[in-house]
PDB file of C-alpha atoms in Angstrom:
ATOM      1  CA  MET P   1      44.182  22.754 -24.858  1.00 50.00           C
ATOM      2  CA  ASN P   2      45.738  23.383 -21.599  1.00 51.00           C
ATOM      3  CA  VAL P   3      42.771  22.067 -19.791  1.00 47.00           C
ATOM      4  CA  ILE P   4      42.945  18.825 -21.847  1.00 48.00           C
ATOM      5  CA  ILE P   5      46.541  18.421 -21.267  1.00 48.00           C
ATOM      6  CA  SER P   6      46.158  18.875 -17.437  1.00 53.00           C
ATOM      7  CA  ILE P   7      43.367  16.289 -17.309  1.00 48.00           C
ATOM      8  CA  PHE P   8      45.352  13.683 -19.013  1.00 45.00           C
ATOM      9  CA  LYS P   9      48.512  14.785 -17.297  1.00 51.00           C
ATOM     10  CA  ILE P  10      50.511  14.918 -20.482  1.00 49.00           C
ATOM     11  CA  LYS P  11      54.040  15.945 -20.611  1.00 51.00           C
ATOM     12  CA  ILE P  12      54.632  18.309 -23.187  1.00 50.00           C
ATOM     13  CA  ASP P  13      58.116  17.340 -24.128  1.00 51.00           C
ATOM     14  CA  THR P  14      57.589  13.395 -24.325  1.00 49.00           C
ATOM     15  CA  ASP P  15      53.815  12.891 -25.032  1.00 51.00           C
ATOM     16  CA  ILE P  16      52.406  15.573 -27.062  1.00 47.00           C
ATOM     17  CA  VAL P  17      53.986  14.504 -30.335  1.00 48.00           C
ATOM     18  CA  PRO P  18      52.243  11.173 -30.812  1.00 50.00           C
ATOM     19  CA  LEU P  19      48.866  12.537 -29.897  1.00 46.00           C
ATOM     20  CA  ASN P  20      46.477  14.197 -32.172  1.00 48.00           C
ATOM     21  CA  LEU P  21      45.254  17.036 -30.023  1.00 48.00           C
ATOM     22  CA  THR P  22      41.921  17.379 -32.100  1.00 51.00           C
ATOM     23  CA  VAL P  23      40.862  13.845 -31.291  1.00 44.00           C
ATOM     24  CA  LEU P  24      42.066  14.275 -27.717  1.00 41.00           C
ATOM     25  CA  PHE P  25      39.661  17.161 -27.419  1.00 49.00           C
ATOM     26  CA  PHE P  26      36.624  15.293 -28.593  1.00 48.00           C
ATOM     27  CA  VAL P  27      37.368  12.363 -26.281  1.00 42.00           C
ATOM     28  CA  THR P  28      37.566  14.878 -23.410  1.00 44.00           C
ATOM     29  CA  ILE P  29      34.282  16.239 -24.308  1.00 49.00           C
ATOM     30  CA  VAL P  30      32.580  12.978 -24.472  1.00 43.00           C
ATOM     31  CA  LEU P  31      33.942  11.834 -21.101  1.00 43.00           C
ATOM     32  CA  LEU P  32      33.054  15.014 -19.328  1.00 46.00           C
ATOM     33  CA  THR P  33      29.330  14.853 -20.820  1.00 50.00           C
ATOM     34  CA  ASN P  34      28.953  11.123 -19.787  1.00 47.00           C
ATOM     35  CA  ARG P  35      30.148  12.026 -16.372  1.00 50.00           C
ATOM     36  CA  ARG P  36      27.624  14.753 -16.046  1.00 58.00           C
ATOM     37  CA  LYS P  37      25.112  12.439 -17.157  1.00 48.00           C
ATOM     38  CA  LEU P  38      26.019   9.822 -14.556  1.00 46.00           C
ATOM     39  CA  ASP P  39      26.065  12.436 -11.854  1.00 55.00           C
ATOM     40  CA  SER P  40      22.386  13.389 -12.795  1.00 56.00           C
ATOM     41  CA  ILE P  41      21.340   9.780 -12.735  1.00 46.00           C
ATOM     42  CA  TYR P  42      23.016   9.161  -9.079  1.00 46.00           C
ATOM     43  CA  ALA P  43      21.181  12.266  -7.972  1.00 52.00           C
ATOM     44  CA  LEU P  44      17.889  11.193  -9.255  1.00 47.00           C
ATOM     45  CA  LEU P  45      18.367   7.757  -7.801  1.00 44.00           C
ATOM     46  CA  SER P  46      19.152   9.165  -4.456  1.00 49.00           C
ATOM     47  CA  LYS P  47      15.895  11.106  -4.375  1.00 51.00           C
ATOM     48  CA  THR P  48      13.565   8.404  -5.681  1.00 51.00           C
ATOM     49  CA  GLY P  49      15.276   5.333  -4.288  1.00 55.00           C
ATOM     50  CA  LYS P  50      13.014   3.517  -1.628  1.00 57.00           C
ATOM     51  CA  THR P  51      14.964   1.795   1.275  1.00 63.00           C
ATOM     52  CA  LYS P  52      12.953   2.956   4.209  1.00 71.00           C
ATOM     53  CA  ILE P  53       9.762   0.856   4.942  1.00 68.00           C
ATOM     54  CA  GLU P  54       6.815   3.395   5.272  1.00 74.00           C
ATOM     55  CA  ASP P  55       4.700   2.551   8.060  1.00 62.00           C
ATOM     56  CA  ILE P  56       1.997   5.398   7.589  1.00 72.00           C
ATOM     57  CA  PHE P  57      -0.287   6.324   4.836  1.00 72.00           C
ATOM     58  CA  LEU P  58      -0.495   9.634   3.233  1.00 71.00           C
ATOM     59  CA  ASP P  59      -2.879  12.111   4.351  1.00 73.00           C
ATOM     60  CA  SER P  60      -5.011  11.356   1.191  1.00 89.00           C
ATOM     61  CA  TYR P  61      -5.993   8.048   2.761  1.00 92.00           C
ATOM     62  CA  SER P  62      -8.575   9.851   5.166  1.00 94.00           C
ATOM     63  CA  THR P  63      -9.852  12.264   2.454  1.00 94.00           C
ATOM     64  CA  ASP P  64     -10.222   9.342  -0.178  1.00 96.00           C
ATOM     65  CA  ILE P  65     -12.464   7.562   2.333  1.00 96.00           C
ATOM     66  CA  ILE P  66     -14.680  10.548   2.666  1.00 96.00           C
ATOM     67  CA  ASN P  67     -14.957  11.321  -0.839  1.00 96.00           C
ATOM     68  CA  ALA P  68     -15.189   7.849  -2.324  1.00 97.00           C
ATOM     69  CA  LYS P  69     -18.124   6.696  -4.357  1.00 96.00           C
ATOM     70  CA  GLU P  70     -17.100   2.898  -3.726  1.00 97.00           C
ATOM     71  CA  ILE P  71     -14.688   1.214  -1.337  1.00 97.00           C
ATOM     72  CA  ILE P  72     -13.833  -2.373  -1.167  1.00 97.00           C
ATOM     73  CA  GLN P  73     -11.822  -3.237   1.989  1.00 97.00           C
ATOM     74  CA  THR P  74     -10.447  -6.543   3.326  1.00 97.00           C
ATOM     75  CA  GLY P  75      -8.546  -7.171   6.617  1.00 95.00           C
ATOM     76  CA  ILE P  76      -8.301  -9.643   9.502  1.00 91.00           C
ATOM     77  CA  HIS P  77     -10.553  -7.504  11.811  1.00 92.00           C
ATOM     78  CA  LEU P  78      -9.871  -3.958  10.791  1.00 94.00           C
ATOM     79  CA  SER P  79     -10.695  -2.938  14.393  1.00 92.00           C
ATOM     80  CA  SER P  80      -7.975  -0.161  14.503  1.00 90.00           C
ATOM     81  CA  ASN P  81      -9.132   1.171  10.963  1.00 93.00           C
ATOM     82  CA  LEU P  82     -12.725   1.180  11.901  1.00 95.00           C
ATOM     83  CA  ASN P  83     -12.119   3.016  15.174  1.00 93.00           C
ATOM     84  CA  GLU P  84      -9.878   5.569  13.835  1.00 93.00           C
ATOM     85  CA  TYR P  85     -11.862   6.470  10.561  1.00 95.00           C
ATOM     86  CA  TYR P  86     -15.386   5.816  11.770  1.00 96.00           C
ATOM     87  CA  SER P  87     -16.304   9.352  10.992  1.00 96.00           C
ATOM     88  CA  GLN P  88     -14.885   9.306   7.475  1.00 96.00           C
ATOM     89  CA  TYR P  89     -16.784   6.194   6.924  1.00 97.00           C
ATOM     90  CA  ARG P  90     -20.128   7.853   7.957  1.00 96.00           C
ATOM     91  CA  LYS P  91     -19.312  10.940   5.962  1.00 96.00           C
ATOM     92  CA  MET P  92     -18.688   8.737   2.965  1.00 97.00           C
ATOM     93  CA  LEU P  93     -22.093   6.871   3.434  1.00 96.00           C
ATOM     94  CA  GLU P  94     -24.015  10.111   4.038  1.00 95.00           C
ATOM     95  CA  THR P  95     -23.014  11.379   0.632  1.00 95.00           C
ATOM     96  CA  GLY P  96     -24.199   8.227  -1.074  1.00 94.00           C
ATOM     97  CA  GLY P  97     -21.044   6.137  -1.111  1.00 96.00           C
ATOM     98  CA  HIS P  98     -21.047   2.199  -1.152  1.00 97.00           C
ATOM     99  CA  LEU P  99     -18.963   0.287   1.353  1.00 97.00           C
ATOM    100  CA  LYS P 100     -17.867  -3.334   0.720  1.00 97.00           C
ATOM    101  CA  ILE P 101     -15.900  -4.743   3.647  1.00 97.00           C
ATOM    102  CA  LEU P 102     -14.570  -8.110   4.422  1.00 98.00           C
ATOM    103  CA  ILE P 103     -13.084  -9.299   7.618  1.00 97.00           C
ATOM    104  CA  VAL P 104     -11.956 -13.012   8.952  1.00 95.00           C
ATOM    105  CA  ASP P 105     -15.037 -15.022  10.406  1.00 95.00           C
ATOM    106  CA  PRO P 106     -14.637 -14.979  14.132  1.00 93.00           C
ATOM    107  CA  GLU P 107     -16.240 -18.488  14.376  1.00 92.00           C
ATOM    108  CA  GLY P 108     -13.524 -19.882  11.958  1.00 90.00           C
ATOM    109  CA  HIS P 109     -10.104 -21.394  12.396  1.00 87.00           C
ATOM    110  CA  ALA P 110      -7.940 -18.585  10.794  1.00 86.00           C
ATOM    111  CA  PHE P 111      -7.646 -16.701  14.020  1.00 83.00           C
ATOM    112  CA  ASP P 112      -5.884 -19.712  15.491  1.00 82.00           C
ATOM    113  CA  MET P 113      -3.073 -19.057  13.021  1.00 77.00           C
ATOM    114  CA  ALA P 114      -3.213 -15.225  13.165  1.00 72.00           C
ATOM    115  CA  ALA P 115      -2.561 -15.324  16.909  1.00 68.00           C
ATOM    116  CA  MET P 116       0.853 -16.846  15.950  1.00 73.00           C
ATOM    117  CA  ARG P 117       2.069 -13.652  14.338  1.00 71.00           C
ATOM    118  CA  PHE P 118       2.824 -12.034  17.664  1.00 67.00           C
ATOM    119  CA  PRO P 119       6.236 -12.427  19.282  1.00 67.00           C
ATOM    120  CA  ASN P 120       5.057 -12.809  22.879  1.00 69.00           C
ATOM    121  CA  GLY P 121       2.086 -15.172  21.869  1.00 65.00           C
ATOM    122  CA  VAL P 122      -1.659 -13.929  21.834  1.00 68.00           C
ATOM    123  CA  ASP P 123      -4.815 -15.790  22.846  1.00 71.00           C
ATOM    124  CA  SER P 124      -6.696 -16.246  19.686  1.00 74.00           C
ATOM    125  CA  LYS P 125      -9.806 -15.233  21.660  1.00 82.00           C
ATOM    126  CA  GLN P 126      -8.363 -11.806  21.906  1.00 83.00           C
ATOM    127  CA  GLU P 127      -8.181 -11.513  17.986  1.00 83.00           C
ATOM    128  CA  ARG P 128     -11.675 -13.042  17.741  1.00 89.00           C
ATOM    129  CA  LEU P 129     -13.074 -10.381  20.092  1.00 91.00           C
ATOM    130  CA  ARG P 130     -11.487  -7.479  18.097  1.00 91.00           C
ATOM    131  CA  ALA P 131     -13.312  -9.133  14.918  1.00 94.00           C
ATOM    132  CA  ILE P 132     -16.750  -9.418  16.876  1.00 94.00           C
ATOM    133  CA  SER P 133     -16.041  -5.629  18.179  1.00 95.00           C
ATOM    134  CA  SER P 134     -15.711  -4.568  14.374  1.00 96.00           C
ATOM    135  CA  LEU P 135     -18.844  -6.294  13.473  1.00 96.00           C
ATOM    136  CA  LYS P 136     -20.668  -4.563  16.142  1.00 95.00           C
ATOM    137  CA  THR P 137     -19.371  -1.189  14.815  1.00 95.00           C
ATOM    138  CA  LEU P 138     -20.398  -2.210  11.213  1.00 96.00           C
ATOM    139  CA  ASN P 139     -23.873  -3.227  12.566  1.00 95.00           C
ATOM    140  CA  LYS P 140     -24.515   0.412  13.636  1.00 94.00           C
ATOM    141  CA  LEU P 141     -23.599   1.594  10.255  1.00 95.00           C
ATOM    142  CA  VAL P 142     -26.019  -1.025   8.691  1.00 95.00           C
ATOM    143  CA  ASP P 143     -28.858   0.095  10.790  1.00 94.00           C
ATOM    144  CA  GLU P 144     -28.259   3.727  10.181  1.00 94.00           C
ATOM    145  CA  PHE P 145     -27.530   3.580   6.283  1.00 94.00           C
ATOM    146  CA  ASN P 146     -29.210   0.471   4.925  1.00 92.00           C
ATOM    147  CA  THR P 147     -32.738   1.707   5.553  1.00 87.00           C
ATOM    148  CA  THR P 148     -33.930   1.989   1.915  1.00 86.00           C
ATOM    149  CA  ASP P 149     -30.791   0.949  -0.373  1.00 87.00           C
ATOM    150  CA  VAL P 150     -27.894  -1.489   0.374  1.00 90.00           C
ATOM    151  CA  LYS P 151     -24.998   0.969   1.051  1.00 94.00           C
ATOM    152  CA  ILE P 152     -22.903  -1.438   3.194  1.00 96.00           C
ATOM    153  CA  GLU P 153     -22.206  -4.976   2.279  1.00 97.00           C
ATOM    154  CA  ILE P 154     -20.284  -7.142   4.831  1.00 97.00           C
ATOM    155  CA  LYS P 155     -18.611 -10.587   4.171  1.00 98.00           C
ATOM    156  CA  LEU P 156     -16.644 -13.067   6.219  1.00 97.00           C
ATOM    157  CA  ILE P 157     -13.959 -15.490   5.266  1.00 96.00           C
ATOM    158  CA  ASP P 158     -12.136 -18.273   6.988  1.00 94.00           C
ATOM    159  CA  TYR P 159      -8.720 -17.580   5.502  1.00 92.00           C
ATOM    160  CA  LEU P 160      -5.653 -16.029   7.098  1.00 89.00           C
ATOM    161  CA  LEU P 161      -5.235 -12.835   4.969  1.00 92.00           C
ATOM    162  CA  GLU P 162      -1.571 -11.696   4.260  1.00 90.00           C
ATOM    163  CA  TYR P 163      -2.455  -7.910   4.171  1.00 92.00           C
ATOM    164  CA  SER P 164      -5.324  -5.718   4.697  1.00 93.00           C
ATOM    165  CA  SER P 165      -6.466  -3.608   1.740  1.00 96.00           C
ATOM    166  CA  LEU P 166      -8.514  -0.467   0.820  1.00 96.00           C
ATOM    167  CA  ILE P 167      -9.553   0.012  -2.950  1.00 97.00           C
ATOM    168  CA  VAL P 168     -10.981   3.527  -3.637  1.00 97.00           C
ATOM    169  CA  ASN P 169     -13.335   4.087  -6.873  1.00 96.00           C
ATOM    170  CA  LEU P 170     -12.161   0.777  -8.763  1.00 94.00           C
ATOM    171  CA  ASN P 171     -14.014   1.736 -11.852  1.00 93.00           C
ATOM    172  CA  ASP P 172     -12.336   5.182 -12.178  1.00 94.00           C
ATOM    173  CA  LEU P 173      -8.924   5.916 -13.791  1.00 93.00           C
ATOM    174  CA  ASP P 174      -7.633   7.614 -10.794  1.00 93.00           C
ATOM    175  CA  CYS P 175      -8.418   4.503  -8.542  1.00 95.00           C
ATOM    176  CA  LYS P 176      -6.137   3.951  -5.502  1.00 95.00           C
ATOM    177  CA  LEU P 177      -5.205   0.688  -3.767  1.00 96.00           C
ATOM    178  CA  TYR P 178      -3.893   1.116  -0.273  1.00 95.00           C
ATOM    179  CA  ILE P 179      -2.135  -2.203   1.211  1.00 94.00           C
ATOM    180  CA  GLU P 180      -0.910  -2.663   4.843  1.00 90.00           C
ATOM    181  CA  ARG P 181       1.009  -5.808   5.063  1.00 87.00           C
ATOM    182  CA  TYR P 182       0.599  -8.182   7.916  1.00 83.00           C
ATOM    183  CA  THR P 183       3.975  -9.176   9.544  1.00 76.00           C
ATOM    184  CA  PHE P 184       5.279 -12.113  11.572  1.00 74.00           C
ATOM    185  CA  ARG P 185       6.875 -11.121  14.855  1.00 68.00           C
ATOM    186  CA  ILE P 186       8.337  -7.907  13.450  1.00 65.00           C
ATOM    187  CA  TYR P 187       7.042  -4.452  12.649  1.00 55.00           C
ATOM    188  CA  GLY P 188       3.739  -5.169  14.341  1.00 56.00           C
ATOM    189  CA  GLY P 189       0.784  -2.813  15.403  1.00 59.00           C
ATOM    190  CA  SER P 190       0.953   0.632  13.691  1.00 61.00           C
ATOM    191  CA  LYS P 191       4.458  -0.089  12.379  1.00 65.00           C
ATOM    192  CA  LYS P 192       3.350  -2.665   9.704  1.00 72.00           C
ATOM    193  CA  PRO P 193       4.566  -1.820   6.125  1.00 79.00           C
ATOM    194  CA  LYS P 194       2.314   0.224   4.161  1.00 85.00           C
ATOM    195  CA  PHE P 195       2.265   1.222   0.381  1.00 88.00           C
ATOM    196  CA  VAL P 196      -0.111   2.710  -2.172  1.00 92.00           C
ATOM    197  CA  LEU P 197      -0.777   1.658  -5.894  1.00 94.00           C
ATOM    198  CA  ASN P 198      -2.550   2.947  -8.883  1.00 94.00           C
ATOM    199  CA  ARG P 199      -3.077   2.102 -12.351  1.00 94.00           C
ATOM    200  CA  ASN P 200       0.347   3.535 -13.328  1.00 94.00           C
ATOM    201  CA  SER P 201       1.869   0.877 -10.986  1.00 94.00           C
ATOM    202  CA  GLY P 202       1.304  -1.696 -13.735  1.00 92.00           C
ATOM    203  CA  GLU P 203       1.433  -5.494 -12.808  1.00 95.00           C
ATOM    204  CA  TRP P 204       1.614  -4.826  -9.003  1.00 94.00           C
ATOM    205  CA  PHE P 205      -1.721  -3.011  -9.303  1.00 96.00           C
ATOM    206  CA  ASN P 206      -3.027  -5.892 -11.309  1.00 95.00           C
ATOM    207  CA  LEU P 207      -1.897  -8.429  -9.073  1.00 95.00           C
ATOM    208  CA  PHE P 208      -3.369  -6.907  -5.755  1.00 95.00           C
ATOM    209  CA  ASN P 209      -6.490  -5.947  -7.601  1.00 96.00           C
ATOM    210  CA  HIS P 210      -7.235  -9.446  -8.909  1.00 96.00           C
ATOM    211  CA  GLU P 211      -6.614 -10.980  -5.383  1.00 96.00           C
ATOM    212  CA  ILE P 212      -8.568  -8.557  -3.537  1.00 96.00           C
ATOM    213  CA  ASN P 213     -11.590  -9.080  -5.813  1.00 96.00           C
ATOM    214  CA  SER P 214     -11.074 -12.864  -5.627  1.00 96.00           C
ATOM    215  CA  ILE P 215     -11.122 -12.733  -1.949  1.00 96.00           C
ATOM    216  CA  TRP P 216     -14.286 -10.707  -1.871  1.00 97.00           C
ATOM    217  CA  ALA P 217     -16.051 -13.186  -4.353  1.00 97.00           C
ATOM    218  CA  LEU P 218     -15.094 -16.122  -1.946  1.00 96.00           C
ATOM    219  CA  GLY P 219     -16.527 -14.233   1.022  1.00 97.00           C
ATOM    220  CA  LYS P 220     -19.753 -15.292   2.622  1.00 96.00           C
ATOM    221  CA  PRO P 221     -22.341 -12.647   3.209  1.00 96.00           C
ATOM    222  CA  TYR P 222     -22.495 -11.630   6.879  1.00 95.00           C
ATOM    223  CA  ASP P 223     -26.085 -11.884   8.623  1.00 89.00           C
ATOM    224  CA  LYS P 224     -25.847  -9.328  11.460  1.00 82.00           C
ATOM    225  CA  ASP P 225     -28.419 -11.110  13.519  1.00 79.00           C
ATOM    226  CA  SER P 226     -26.402 -14.056  13.762  1.00 79.00           C
ATOM    227  CA  LEU P 227     -23.776 -12.227  15.833  1.00 73.00           C
ATOM    228  CA  LYS P 228     -23.512 -13.758  19.358  1.00 60.00           C
TER     229      LYS P 228
END
């Protein structure tokens, strides 16, 4: 009881008489228990709270490309991605994987708007050239792997995409959805915000999955012989 008395700073000579120490004991236990629960919650939140913008994907991004049975990928031109992970795409295709990829049409108007994203101004021709470079890279993969079966499908769209995406094995329970958000005059280049969703992500997964598949459906099939 001395502990309880010290917690509530009770003066024995004046306060103890009107108080029932048994009730006070249980009140103290409840208060201390709730305090421990709150401390546990605060500790958990401090560990799991997301306040930092992630600008890199997990190491699983590379291995997921290699081991994928199917990939659906969209982006403005995806030139950096195709250059960095070219060998991973080849390994995926070598083992029978199927690649669906969509980028912005270099002959369309969307690149005029895309160039506005950069703080110092960029000529839209530069962005179009990056798209053309990506198509040339994809043409090489098409020539190598689309010999008997169609392993690579390429589409173009004249629309300014808000983010690039990569869906791995959409029909599997462990499907992953990688998102890299395009920015406007902040966090450009490799610093663009990135995050990963799966089926446990609930409505966010459903939202992006629906959008990406709708974008793919609206894209126009690319004819590699039309590349100038």
